[in-house]
Amino acid sequence: MSRRIIPVTDVSAIPDFSAGSSAMPVTPRGLLTDRLSRELRDLRISVTDRCNFRCVYCMPREVFDKNHEFLPHSALLSFEEIERLARLFVAHGVEKIRLTGGEPLLRKNIEFLIERLALLRTPEGRPLDITLTTNGSILARKARSLKDAGLSRVTVSLDALDDALFRRMNDADFAVADVLEGIEAAHAVGLAPLKVNMVVKRGTNDAEIVPMARHFKGSGTVLRFIEYMDVGASNGWNMSEVLPSADVVARIAEHFPLRPLEAHNHAETAQRWGYQDGSGEIGVISSVTRAFCGSCTRARLSTEGKLYLCLFATSGHDLRALIRSGASEATIATAIARIWEGRADRYSELRGSNALPAADPDAPRVEMSYIGG
Ligand code: SAM
Ligand code: SF4
Ligand code: SF4
């Protein structure tokens, strides 16, 4: 597989704001913009690099086998450290936090972290939108405690309704019924509006598009189809396996007429389509065929506390080292500001226009399971 990589700032480039440095500290004022005028509004936090699934497009078993070394517990950001960083990101303008992974529900006592994050307020005094993306396998057991902890919503990944196919895709023998039960439980406790994400791999699960649409139509759950992406370096991605979102919409429209809907906001990644009979909507996320870098307001905090500015980055900025060095709030806030202000990443747009610089074979891209989707 050929890997195409854009260079991003190296971890060593965390600005020096220690005493004596001439750089001016930045006081958070709820608004940061990067070099392409994109605001910092969303933070995705990966809380674990472990997962009980081995989805073929994310953690293929050949790579993530029993010899794969996951991060030791001491390498993970603690809940205190995550909260401390999240507070500073919120002071800089973040309004939405998504917990992800790996499988975030595998992080022990994740509810305690949610409780802490739910207490944060934007500079205008508003609570945050706190969401979580999960494979749903243990959601039925956790839905009530997640809701009680202050989680606003949940997104569940589900790639097929056909049980045999689903088991092949998660490659860990989990049944569709477990995930559907999790979705029901999330509904029942009010973790809504609920979204279901389906990654579409041409030739693998594209025959499931219409059955999935039929199943969730009229249920209040918004089904979103995600183009299979060339993220990471282990899934053997090939363009021929990408089914463009336009084809997904066309296939559904053959059975259930659709009409385009307005985006909820400028930064929305999904294009919305409504069923003409008024029974809800679907979304398509065209990460490959219709890049949305121009409105990308997302920062990503990896499991071990590195700040990534793009899903396709080759390196991140080591905020954990900064925290553990005893840096003050002002120093960390200034570092976050300088890093975001230097951001110019727009991998998908460059890929779309065939303008990616030559790949550096020594700079492997980070895996989705480490950086969070
Ligand atoms: N384990 C959780 C889950 O599966 O929902 C959260 C982490 S997972 C990395 C987040 C999302 O990324 C999931 O919806 C998953 O389907 C999606 N994803 C993973 N690899 C992908 C790829 N190569 N292309 C598109 N989406 C991908
Ligand atoms: Fe695990 Fe989610 Fe990746 Fe599947 S997509 S292997 S559930 S992290
Ligand atoms: Fe954002 Fe990078 Fe994805 Fe573009 S490629 S939308 S900059 S994460």
Coordinates of C-alpha atoms and ligand atoms in Angstrom, one line a residue:
M1 CA 0.0 0.0 0.0
S2 CA 1.4 3.5 -0.8
R3 CA 1.2 6.0 2.0
R4 CA 0.9 9.6 1.4
I5 CA 1.7 11.8 4.3
I6 CA 1.6 15.5 5.0
P7 CA 4.3 16.9 7.3
V8 CA 3.0 18.6 10.5
T9 CA 4.8 20.3 13.3
D10 CA 6.9 17.9 15.3
V11 CA 6.3 17.3 19.0
S12 CA 9.6 19.1 19.8
A13 CA 8.0 22.3 18.5
I14 CA 5.9 23.0 21.6
P15 CA 6.5 26.7 22.1
D16 CA 8.7 27.6 25.1
F17 CA 6.8 29.8 27.5
S18 CA 8.9 29.2 30.5
A19 CA 10.0 32.0 32.7
G20 CA 12.5 34.1 30.9
S21 CA 11.1 33.3 27.5
S22 CA 10.4 36.4 25.5
A23 CA 7.2 35.0 24.0
M24 CA 4.0 36.8 25.2
P25 CA 1.5 34.6 27.2
V26 CA -1.9 34.3 25.7
T27 CA -4.9 34.8 27.9
P28 CA -7.8 32.6 26.7
R29 CA -10.7 34.7 25.5
G30 CA -13.0 32.1 24.0
L31 CA -11.8 32.4 20.4
L32 CA -8.7 31.0 18.6
T33 CA -8.3 30.9 14.9
D34 CA -5.7 29.0 12.9
R35 CA -3.8 30.1 9.8
L36 CA -6.9 29.2 7.6
S37 CA -9.2 31.2 9.9
R38 CA -10.8 28.1 11.4
E39 CA -11.9 28.4 14.9
L40 CA -11.2 25.9 17.7
R41 CA -14.6 24.6 18.7
D42 CA -14.4 20.8 19.1
L43 CA -12.2 18.6 21.1
R44 CA -12.0 14.8 20.6
I45 CA -10.4 13.0 23.4
S46 CA -9.2 9.4 23.0
V47 CA -9.5 7.8 26.5
T48 CA -8.0 4.4 25.6
D49 CA -6.1 2.8 22.7
R50 CA -7.7 -0.6 23.5
C51 CA -10.7 -2.1 21.9
N52 CA -12.7 -5.3 22.2
F53 CA -13.4 -5.3 18.4
R54 CA -10.9 -5.8 15.6
C55 CA -12.8 -3.9 12.8
V56 CA -11.1 -4.8 9.6
Y57 CA -10.8 -1.1 8.5
C58 CA -9.5 0.2 11.9
M59 CA -7.6 -2.4 14.0
P60 CA -7.0 -5.4 11.6
R61 CA -6.2 -8.5 13.7
E62 CA -3.0 -9.2 11.8
V63 CA -1.6 -5.9 13.1
F64 CA -3.3 -5.6 16.4
D65 CA -2.6 -9.2 17.5
K66 CA -1.5 -10.6 20.9
N67 CA 2.0 -9.2 20.3
H68 CA 0.7 -5.6 19.8
E69 CA 1.8 -3.4 22.7
F70 CA -0.9 -1.2 24.0
L71 CA 0.0 1.8 26.1
P72 CA 0.7 1.1 29.8
H73 CA -1.7 2.7 32.2
S74 CA 0.9 5.3 33.4
A75 CA 1.1 6.6 29.8
L76 CA -2.5 7.5 29.7
L77 CA -3.7 10.9 30.7
S78 CA -5.4 10.6 34.1
F79 CA -8.9 12.0 34.5
E80 CA -7.5 14.9 36.4
E81 CA -5.1 15.7 33.6
I82 CA -7.8 15.4 31.0
E83 CA -10.1 17.7 33.0
R84 CA -7.3 20.2 33.4
L85 CA -6.6 20.3 29.7
A86 CA -10.3 20.3 28.7
R87 CA -10.9 23.3 31.0
L88 CA -8.2 25.3 29.1
F89 CA -9.5 24.2 25.7
V90 CA -13.0 25.4 26.8
A91 CA -11.6 28.7 27.9
H92 CA -10.1 29.0 24.3
G93 CA -13.5 28.4 22.7
V94 CA -14.2 24.6 22.6
E95 CA -18.0 24.0 23.0
K96 CA -18.2 20.3 22.2
I97 CA -16.2 17.4 23.6
R98 CA -16.4 13.9 22.1
L99 CA -14.9 11.0 24.0
T100 CA -13.6 8.3 21.8
G101 CA -10.8 5.7 21.4
G102 CA -10.3 2.7 21.0
E103 CA -13.5 1.8 22.7
P104 CA -14.2 4.6 25.3
L105 CA -16.5 2.4 27.4
L106 CA -13.6 0.1 28.2
R107 CA -11.9 2.9 30.1
K108 CA -12.5 2.1 33.8
N109 CA -14.9 4.5 35.5
I110 CA -15.4 6.7 32.4
E111 CA -18.5 8.0 34.1
F112 CA -16.2 9.9 36.6
L113 CA -14.6 11.7 33.8
I114 CA -17.9 12.6 32.2
E115 CA -19.1 14.0 35.6
R116 CA -16.1 16.3 35.8
L117 CA -16.4 17.4 32.2
A118 CA -20.2 18.1 32.6
L119 CA -19.3 20.7 35.2
L120 CA -17.3 22.8 32.8
R121 CA -18.8 26.0 31.3
T122 CA -18.0 28.0 28.2
P123 CA -16.8 31.6 28.8
E124 CA -20.5 32.6 28.3
G125 CA -21.5 30.3 31.0
R126 CA -23.1 27.5 28.8
P127 CA -22.7 23.8 29.6
L128 CA -20.7 21.8 27.0
D129 CA -22.1 19.3 24.5
I130 CA -20.5 16.1 25.8
T131 CA -20.8 13.1 23.5
L132 CA -19.2 9.7 23.0
T133 CA -18.6 7.4 20.1
T134 CA -18.9 3.7 20.9
N135 CA -19.1 0.4 19.2
G136 CA -22.2 -0.3 21.4
S137 CA -21.1 -3.7 22.7
I138 CA -21.5 -2.8 26.4
L139 CA -23.8 0.2 26.0
A140 CA -26.9 -1.6 27.2
R141 CA -25.1 -2.0 30.6
K142 CA -23.7 1.5 30.7
A143 CA -26.4 3.8 29.2
R144 CA -28.1 4.7 32.5
S145 CA -24.9 5.6 34.3
L146 CA -23.5 7.6 31.4
K147 CA -26.7 9.6 31.2
D148 CA -26.7 10.2 35.0
A149 CA -23.0 11.3 34.8
G150 CA -24.0 14.1 32.4
L151 CA -23.4 12.7 28.9
S152 CA -25.5 14.6 26.4
R153 CA -25.7 12.2 23.5
V154 CA -24.1 9.1 22.0
T155 CA -23.0 8.0 18.6
V156 CA -23.0 4.2 18.0
S157 CA -21.1 2.6 15.2
L158 CA -22.8 -0.3 13.3
D159 CA -21.7 -1.5 9.9
A160 CA -24.3 -4.2 9.1
L161 CA -27.5 -5.7 10.3
D162 CA -26.6 -9.1 8.8
D163 CA -25.2 -10.9 11.9
A164 CA -22.7 -13.1 10.0
L165 CA -21.3 -10.1 8.1
F166 CA -21.2 -7.9 11.2
R167 CA -19.2 -10.6 13.1
R168 CA -16.8 -10.8 10.2
M169 CA -16.3 -7.0 10.1
N170 CA -15.7 -6.7 13.9
D171 CA -13.6 -9.8 13.7
A172 CA -14.3 -10.5 17.4
D173 CA -17.6 -12.4 17.2
F174 CA -19.8 -9.7 18.6
A175 CA -23.5 -10.0 17.6
V176 CA -25.6 -7.3 16.0
A177 CA -28.2 -7.9 18.7
D178 CA -25.9 -6.6 21.4
V179 CA -25.4 -3.3 19.6
L180 CA -29.1 -2.9 18.8
E181 CA -29.8 -3.5 22.5
G182 CA -27.3 -0.8 23.4
I183 CA -29.1 1.6 21.0
E184 CA -32.5 0.8 22.6
A185 CA -31.1 1.4 26.0
A186 CA -29.5 4.7 25.0
H187 CA -32.9 5.8 23.6
A188 CA -34.7 4.7 26.7
V189 CA -32.5 6.9 29.0
G190 CA -32.7 9.9 26.7
L191 CA -29.2 10.0 25.2
A192 CA -30.6 11.7 22.2
P193 CA -30.6 12.5 19.4
L194 CA -28.9 9.3 18.8
K195 CA -26.7 8.8 15.8
V196 CA -25.6 5.6 14.2
N197 CA -22.4 5.6 12.0
M198 CA -21.9 3.0 9.3
V199 CA -18.5 2.9 7.5
V200 CA -19.2 1.7 4.0
K201 CA -16.6 -0.5 2.3
R202 CA -17.5 -1.3 -1.3
G203 CA -17.7 -5.0 -1.8
T204 CA -17.8 -5.7 1.9
N205 CA -21.0 -4.1 3.4
D206 CA -22.5 -1.9 0.7
A207 CA -25.3 -4.4 0.3
E208 CA -26.3 -3.4 3.8
I209 CA -27.0 0.3 3.0
V210 CA -30.7 -0.1 2.1
P211 CA -31.5 -2.6 4.9
M212 CA -29.8 -0.2 7.4
A213 CA -31.8 2.8 6.0
R214 CA -35.0 0.8 6.2
H215 CA -34.3 -0.3 9.8
F216 CA -33.6 3.1 11.2
K217 CA -36.1 5.1 9.1
G218 CA -38.8 6.5 11.4
S219 CA -37.0 5.5 14.6
G220 CA -35.7 8.9 15.5
T221 CA -32.1 7.7 15.1
V222 CA -30.1 9.5 12.5
L223 CA -28.1 7.0 10.4
R224 CA -24.9 8.4 8.9
F225 CA -22.8 6.7 6.2
I226 CA -19.1 7.3 6.3
E227 CA -16.8 6.9 3.4
Y228 CA -14.0 4.4 4.1
M229 CA -10.9 6.6 4.8
D230 CA -7.2 6.1 4.3
V231 CA -6.6 6.9 8.0
G232 CA -3.6 5.2 9.7
A233 CA -1.2 2.9 8.0
S234 CA -2.5 -0.6 8.8
N235 CA -5.8 -1.1 7.1
G236 CA -4.5 -1.5 3.5
W237 CA -6.8 1.2 2.3
N238 CA -7.6 1.3 -1.4
M239 CA -9.6 3.8 -3.3
S240 CA -11.5 1.1 -5.1
E241 CA -13.1 0.1 -1.8
V242 CA -14.5 3.6 -1.3
L243 CA -18.2 4.0 -2.3
P244 CA -18.8 7.7 -2.9
S245 CA -21.6 9.1 -0.7
A246 CA -23.4 10.2 -3.9
D247 CA -23.9 6.5 -4.7
V248 CA -25.1 5.8 -1.2
V249 CA -27.8 8.6 -1.5
A250 CA -28.8 7.3 -5.0
R251 CA -29.2 3.7 -3.7
I252 CA -31.4 4.8 -0.8
A253 CA -33.4 7.2 -3.0
E254 CA -34.4 4.3 -5.3
H255 CA -36.4 2.9 -2.4
F256 CA -37.2 5.9 -0.3
P257 CA -37.3 9.4 -2.0
L258 CA -34.9 11.9 -0.4
R259 CA -34.5 15.7 -0.4
P260 CA -31.4 17.7 0.7
L261 CA -31.7 19.4 4.1
E262 CA -29.8 22.5 5.3
A263 CA -26.8 22.0 7.5
H264 CA -27.4 22.7 11.2
N265 CA -24.2 24.8 11.3
H266 CA -21.1 25.7 9.3
A267 CA -18.9 23.1 10.9
E268 CA -21.2 20.1 10.3
T269 CA -19.3 17.3 8.7
A270 CA -22.4 15.3 7.4
Q271 CA -24.6 16.4 4.5
R272 CA -28.2 15.9 5.6
W273 CA -30.9 14.2 3.5
G274 CA -34.5 14.0 4.6
Y275 CA -37.0 11.3 3.7
Q276 CA -39.7 12.9 1.6
D277 CA -42.4 11.2 3.6
G278 CA -41.2 13.0 6.7
S279 CA -40.0 9.9 8.6
G280 CA -36.6 11.3 9.5
E281 CA -33.2 11.9 7.9
I282 CA -29.9 10.3 7.0
G283 CA -26.4 11.9 6.8
V284 CA -23.5 11.2 4.6
I285 CA -19.9 12.0 5.6
S286 CA -17.9 12.3 2.4
S287 CA -14.4 12.5 3.9
V288 CA -12.8 11.2 0.7
T289 CA -14.9 12.5 -2.2
R290 CA -15.9 15.9 -0.7
A291 CA -13.4 17.2 1.8
F292 CA -14.6 19.5 4.5
C293 CA -11.2 20.8 5.8
G294 CA -12.4 24.4 5.2
S295 CA -14.7 24.1 8.2
C296 CA -12.7 21.7 10.3
T297 CA -12.8 23.1 13.9
R298 CA -11.6 19.9 15.6
A299 CA -8.6 19.3 17.7
R300 CA -7.7 15.8 18.9
L301 CA -6.1 14.7 22.1
S302 CA -4.5 11.3 21.9
T303 CA -4.7 8.7 24.7
E304 CA -1.3 9.7 25.9
G305 CA -1.9 13.4 25.7
K306 CA -0.6 14.5 22.4
L307 CA -2.5 17.2 20.6
Y308 CA -3.1 16.4 16.9
L309 CA -4.4 19.0 14.5
C310 CA -5.6 16.6 11.8
L311 CA -6.8 13.0 11.6
F312 CA -4.0 12.4 9.1
A313 CA -1.2 14.0 11.1
T314 CA 2.1 12.2 11.5
S315 CA 2.9 13.7 14.9
G316 CA 1.3 15.6 17.8
H317 CA 2.3 18.1 20.4
D318 CA 3.1 16.6 23.7
L319 CA 0.8 18.3 26.2
R320 CA 1.3 15.5 28.7
A321 CA 5.0 16.3 29.0
L322 CA 4.1 19.9 29.5
I323 CA 1.6 19.1 32.3
R324 CA 3.9 16.6 34.0
S325 CA 6.7 19.1 33.9
G326 CA 4.7 21.2 36.3
A327 CA 3.8 24.0 33.8
S328 CA 1.4 26.6 35.0
E329 CA -2.1 27.1 33.5
A330 CA -0.9 30.2 31.7
T331 CA 1.9 28.3 30.1
I332 CA -0.3 25.4 28.9
A333 CA -3.0 27.8 27.7
T334 CA -0.4 29.7 25.8
A335 CA 1.1 26.6 24.2
I336 CA -2.4 25.5 23.1
A337 CA -3.0 28.9 21.6
R338 CA 0.3 29.0 19.7
I339 CA -0.2 25.5 18.4
W340 CA -3.7 26.2 17.1
E341 CA -2.7 29.5 15.6
G342 CA 0.0 27.7 13.6
R343 CA -2.4 25.1 12.2
A344 CA -2.6 24.9 8.4
D345 CA -3.6 21.2 8.0
R346 CA -6.0 20.2 5.3
Y347 CA -5.1 16.7 4.3
S348 CA -8.3 15.7 2.6
E349 CA -8.5 18.8 0.5
L350 CA -5.0 18.2 -0.7
R351 CA -5.6 14.6 -1.3
G352 CA -8.7 15.5 -3.4
S353 CA -6.7 17.9 -5.6
N354 CA -3.7 15.5 -5.9
A355 CA -1.6 18.1 -4.2
L356 CA -0.1 16.1 -1.4
P357 CA 3.6 16.5 -0.8
A358 CA 5.6 13.4 -1.2
A359 CA 5.3 10.9 1.6
D360 CA 8.0 10.6 4.2
P361 CA 8.3 6.8 4.7
D362 CA 9.8 7.4 8.2
A363 CA 6.8 9.3 9.4
P364 CA 4.0 6.7 9.9
R365 CA 0.5 8.2 10.2
V366 CA -1.2 7.7 13.5
E367 CA -3.9 5.0 13.8
M368 CA -7.5 5.8 14.2
S369 CA -7.7 3.7 17.4
Y370 CA -5.0 5.9 19.0
I371 CA -6.1 9.3 17.9
G372 CA -9.8 8.6 18.0
G373 CA -12.2 9.0 15.1
Ligands
SAM1 N1 -14.6 2.3 19.1 C1 -15.6 3.4 18.9 C2 -16.4 3.1 17.7 O1 -16.1 2.3 16.9 O2 -17.4 3.8 17.6 C3 -14.9 4.7 18.8 C4 -13.6 4.8 18.1 S1 -13.7 4.6 16.4 C5 -12.0 4.8 15.9 C6 -14.6 6.0 15.8 C7 -15.2 5.9 14.5 O3 -14.2 5.8 13.5 C8 -16.2 4.8 14.3 O4 -17.4 5.2 13.8 C9 -15.5 4.0 13.2 O5 -16.4 3.3 12.4 C10 -14.7 5.1 12.4 N2 -13.6 4.6 11.6 C11 -12.6 3.8 12.0 N3 -11.7 3.5 11.0 C12 -12.3 4.2 9.9 C13 -11.9 4.3 8.5 N4 -10.8 3.7 8.1 N5 -12.6 5.0 7.7 C14 -13.8 5.6 8.2 N6 -14.2 5.5 9.4 C15 -13.4 4.8 10.3
SF4_2 FE1 -12.6 -0.6 17.9 FE2 -14.0 1.4 17.0 FE3 -11.8 0.8 15.7 FE4 -13.9 -0.8 15.5 S1 -13.7 1.3 14.8 S2 -11.8 -1.5 16.0 S3 -14.8 -0.6 17.5 S4 -11.9 1.5 17.8
SF4_3 FE1 -9.9 18.2 9.4 FE2 -7.7 17.0 8.7 FE3 -10.0 15.8 8.2 FE4 -9.3 18.0 6.8 S1 -8.3 16.0 6.8 S2 -11.3 17.6 7.8 S3 -8.2 19.2 8.4 S4 -9.1 16.3 10.2

